[in-house]
Amino acid sequence: MKTTLKVFKWDDDLAVELPQELVDRLSLKEGDEIEIVEADNESDGQRDRGGPQP
């Protein structure tokens, strides 16, 4: 599954909302921890992050 998620402000933090399909597939529940791995955006054609580039 490949999807694009929008980052939004949540109090003083940033957050993303996960699609229900992904939540169900991974059996996620509130309080679970997930690991986010940065992808090489050039190899998959995803250069525009919607923000400043490093």
Short mmCIF file of N, CA, C and O in Angstrom, two decimals:
data_model
loop_
_atom_site.label_atom_id
_atom_site.label_comp_id
_atom_site.label_asym_id
_atom_site.label_seq_id
_atom_site.Cartn_x
_atom_site.Cartn_y
_atom_site.Cartn_z
N MET A 1 0.85 -1.18 0.00
CA MET A 1 0.00 0.00 0.00
C MET A 1 0.89 1.23 0.00
O MET A 1 1.80 1.35 0.80
N LYS A 2 0.62 2.14 -0.90
CA LYS A 2 1.33 3.41 -0.96
C LYS A 2 0.29 4.51 -0.91
O LYS A 2 -0.69 4.48 -1.65
N THR A 3 0.47 5.44 0.01
CA THR A 3 -0.49 6.52 0.16
C THR A 3 0.22 7.81 0.54
O THR A 3 1.34 7.76 1.05
N THR A 4 -0.39 8.92 0.26
CA THR A 4 0.15 10.22 0.65
C THR A 4 -0.66 10.73 1.83
O THR A 4 -1.89 10.73 1.80
N LEU A 5 0.05 11.15 2.88
CA LEU A 5 -0.60 11.65 4.08
C LEU A 5 -0.28 13.12 4.25
O LEU A 5 0.83 13.55 3.95
N LYS A 6 -1.23 13.88 4.73
CA LYS A 6 -1.03 15.30 4.96
C LYS A 6 -0.63 15.52 6.42
O LYS A 6 -1.23 14.95 7.33
N VAL A 7 0.39 16.33 6.64
CA VAL A 7 0.84 16.68 7.98
C VAL A 7 0.03 17.89 8.45
O VAL A 7 -0.18 18.83 7.71
N PHE A 8 -0.45 17.82 9.69
CA PHE A 8 -1.20 18.94 10.24
C PHE A 8 -0.73 19.26 11.66
O PHE A 8 -0.09 18.45 12.30
N LYS A 9 -1.07 20.46 12.10
CA LYS A 9 -0.68 20.93 13.43
C LYS A 9 -1.63 20.36 14.47
O LYS A 9 -2.84 20.38 14.28
N TRP A 10 -1.09 19.80 15.56
CA TRP A 10 -1.88 19.28 16.66
C TRP A 10 -1.27 19.88 17.93
O TRP A 10 -0.23 19.43 18.38
N ASP A 11 -1.88 20.92 18.47
CA ASP A 11 -1.32 21.69 19.58
C ASP A 11 0.06 22.19 19.18
O ASP A 11 0.19 22.90 18.20
N ASP A 12 1.12 21.80 19.91
CA ASP A 12 2.48 22.23 19.58
C ASP A 12 3.23 21.20 18.75
O ASP A 12 4.44 21.31 18.55
N ASP A 13 2.56 20.15 18.29
CA ASP A 13 3.18 19.06 17.55
C ASP A 13 2.69 19.02 16.11
O ASP A 13 1.77 19.74 15.74
N LEU A 14 3.28 18.15 15.31
CA LEU A 14 2.79 17.84 13.98
C LEU A 14 2.29 16.40 14.00
O LEU A 14 2.82 15.56 14.72
N ALA A 15 1.27 16.11 13.20
CA ALA A 15 0.67 14.79 13.20
C ALA A 15 0.23 14.42 11.79
O ALA A 15 0.12 15.28 10.91
N VAL A 16 -0.01 13.13 11.57
CA VAL A 16 -0.62 12.64 10.32
C VAL A 16 -1.78 11.74 10.71
O VAL A 16 -1.76 11.07 11.75
N GLU A 17 -2.80 11.72 9.88
CA GLU A 17 -3.95 10.84 10.10
C GLU A 17 -3.77 9.62 9.21
O GLU A 17 -3.58 9.74 8.00
N LEU A 18 -3.81 8.44 9.81
CA LEU A 18 -3.63 7.21 9.06
C LEU A 18 -4.96 6.74 8.49
O LEU A 18 -5.98 6.78 9.20
N PRO A 19 -4.98 6.28 7.24
CA PRO A 19 -6.22 5.78 6.67
C PRO A 19 -6.69 4.53 7.43
O PRO A 19 -5.88 3.72 7.88
N GLN A 20 -8.00 4.38 7.58
CA GLN A 20 -8.56 3.25 8.33
C GLN A 20 -8.09 1.91 7.77
O GLN A 20 -7.86 0.96 8.52
N GLU A 21 -7.93 1.81 6.45
CA GLU A 21 -7.46 0.56 5.83
C GLU A 21 -6.09 0.16 6.40
O GLU A 21 -5.85 -1.01 6.70
N LEU A 22 -5.20 1.12 6.56
CA LEU A 22 -3.87 0.85 7.11
C LEU A 22 -3.96 0.49 8.60
O LEU A 22 -3.30 -0.43 9.07
N VAL A 23 -4.78 1.23 9.34
CA VAL A 23 -4.98 0.95 10.77
C VAL A 23 -5.47 -0.48 10.95
O VAL A 23 -4.96 -1.23 11.79
N ASP A 24 -6.44 -0.88 10.14
CA ASP A 24 -6.98 -2.24 10.23
C ASP A 24 -5.93 -3.28 9.85
O ASP A 24 -5.78 -4.29 10.53
N ARG A 25 -5.21 -3.03 8.75
CA ARG A 25 -4.22 -4.00 8.28
C ARG A 25 -3.12 -4.23 9.30
O ARG A 25 -2.64 -5.35 9.47
N LEU A 26 -2.71 -3.17 10.00
CA LEU A 26 -1.63 -3.28 10.99
C LEU A 26 -2.14 -3.53 12.40
O LEU A 26 -1.36 -3.61 13.34
N SER A 27 -3.47 -3.63 12.55
CA SER A 27 -4.10 -3.84 13.86
C SER A 27 -3.62 -2.81 14.88
O SER A 27 -3.27 -3.13 16.01
N LEU A 28 -3.59 -1.53 14.45
CA LEU A 28 -3.12 -0.46 15.32
C LEU A 28 -4.22 -0.03 16.28
O LEU A 28 -5.40 -0.09 15.95
N LYS A 29 -3.78 0.39 17.46
CA LYS A 29 -4.71 0.97 18.42
C LYS A 29 -4.03 2.14 19.10
O LYS A 29 -2.80 2.29 19.02
N GLU A 30 -4.81 2.99 19.74
CA GLU A 30 -4.25 4.15 20.41
C GLU A 30 -3.17 3.73 21.40
O GLU A 30 -3.33 2.76 22.14
N GLY A 31 -2.04 4.44 21.35
CA GLY A 31 -0.92 4.14 22.24
C GLY A 31 0.15 3.28 21.61
O GLY A 31 1.26 3.18 22.13
N ASP A 32 -0.16 2.62 20.46
CA ASP A 32 0.85 1.83 19.76
C ASP A 32 1.96 2.74 19.26
O ASP A 32 1.72 3.92 18.98
N GLU A 33 3.15 2.20 19.14
CA GLU A 33 4.26 2.94 18.56
C GLU A 33 4.53 2.42 17.16
O GLU A 33 4.42 1.22 16.92
N ILE A 34 4.84 3.34 16.24
CA ILE A 34 5.20 2.94 14.89
C ILE A 34 6.55 3.56 14.56
O ILE A 34 6.96 4.56 15.15
N GLU A 35 7.25 2.95 13.63
CA GLU A 35 8.54 3.46 13.18
C GLU A 35 8.36 4.04 11.79
O GLU A 35 7.75 3.41 10.92
N ILE A 36 8.88 5.23 11.58
CA ILE A 36 8.81 5.88 10.27
C ILE A 36 10.21 5.86 9.67
O ILE A 36 11.17 6.27 10.32
N VAL A 37 10.32 5.36 8.46
CA VAL A 37 11.59 5.27 7.76
C VAL A 37 11.54 6.20 6.56
O VAL A 37 10.63 6.09 5.73
N GLU A 38 12.50 7.11 6.47
CA GLU A 38 12.56 8.04 5.35
C GLU A 38 12.91 7.29 4.07
O GLU A 38 13.84 6.50 4.04
N ALA A 39 12.13 7.53 3.02
CA ALA A 39 12.38 6.90 1.72
C ALA A 39 13.24 7.82 0.88
O ALA A 39 13.24 9.04 1.05
N ASP A 40 13.96 7.23 -0.07
CA ASP A 40 14.72 8.01 -1.05
C ASP A 40 13.72 8.55 -2.06
O ASP A 40 13.27 7.86 -2.95
N ASN A 41 13.32 9.82 -1.89
CA ASN A 41 12.26 10.40 -2.71
C ASN A 41 12.59 10.49 -4.18
O ASN A 41 11.70 10.49 -5.01
N GLU A 42 13.85 10.61 -4.55
CA GLU A 42 14.20 10.71 -5.96
C GLU A 42 13.94 9.41 -6.70
O GLU A 42 13.52 9.41 -7.84
N SER A 43 14.15 8.27 -6.05
CA SER A 43 14.00 7.00 -6.74
C SER A 43 12.53 6.64 -6.99
O SER A 43 12.22 5.91 -7.90
N ASP A 44 11.60 7.17 -6.19
CA ASP A 44 10.20 6.85 -6.41
C ASP A 44 9.40 8.00 -7.03
O ASP A 44 8.20 7.95 -7.11
N GLY A 45 10.09 9.06 -7.43
CA GLY A 45 9.44 10.16 -8.11
C GLY A 45 8.72 11.12 -7.18
O GLY A 45 7.97 11.95 -7.63
N GLN A 46 8.93 11.02 -5.90
CA GLN A 46 8.24 11.86 -4.93
C GLN A 46 9.16 12.97 -4.41
O GLN A 46 9.62 12.94 -3.30
N ARG A 47 9.42 13.98 -5.21
CA ARG A 47 10.32 15.04 -4.79
C ARG A 47 9.62 16.14 -3.99
O ARG A 47 10.22 16.74 -3.14
N ASP A 48 8.37 16.43 -4.27
CA ASP A 48 7.69 17.55 -3.63
C ASP A 48 7.15 17.13 -2.27
O ASP A 48 6.21 16.37 -2.17
N ARG A 49 7.75 17.64 -1.21
CA ARG A 49 7.28 17.33 0.14
C ARG A 49 6.32 18.39 0.65
O ARG A 49 5.83 18.28 1.76
N GLY A 50 6.10 19.45 -0.12
CA GLY A 50 5.19 20.49 0.32
C GLY A 50 5.81 21.45 1.31
O GLY A 50 5.13 22.26 1.89
N GLY A 51 7.09 21.37 1.51
CA GLY A 51 7.78 22.24 2.46
C GLY A 51 9.19 22.48 1.98
O GLY A 51 9.57 22.03 0.91
N PRO A 52 9.98 23.15 2.78
CA PRO A 52 11.37 23.43 2.39
C PRO A 52 12.18 22.14 2.25
O PRO A 52 12.01 21.22 3.03
N GLN A 53 13.00 22.10 1.25
CA GLN A 53 13.89 20.96 1.02
C GLN A 53 15.16 21.13 1.82
O GLN A 53 15.66 22.24 1.94
N PRO A 54 15.71 20.05 2.40
CA PRO A 54 16.96 20.17 3.17
C PRO A 54 18.14 20.53 2.30
O PRO A 54 18.17 20.32 1.14
#
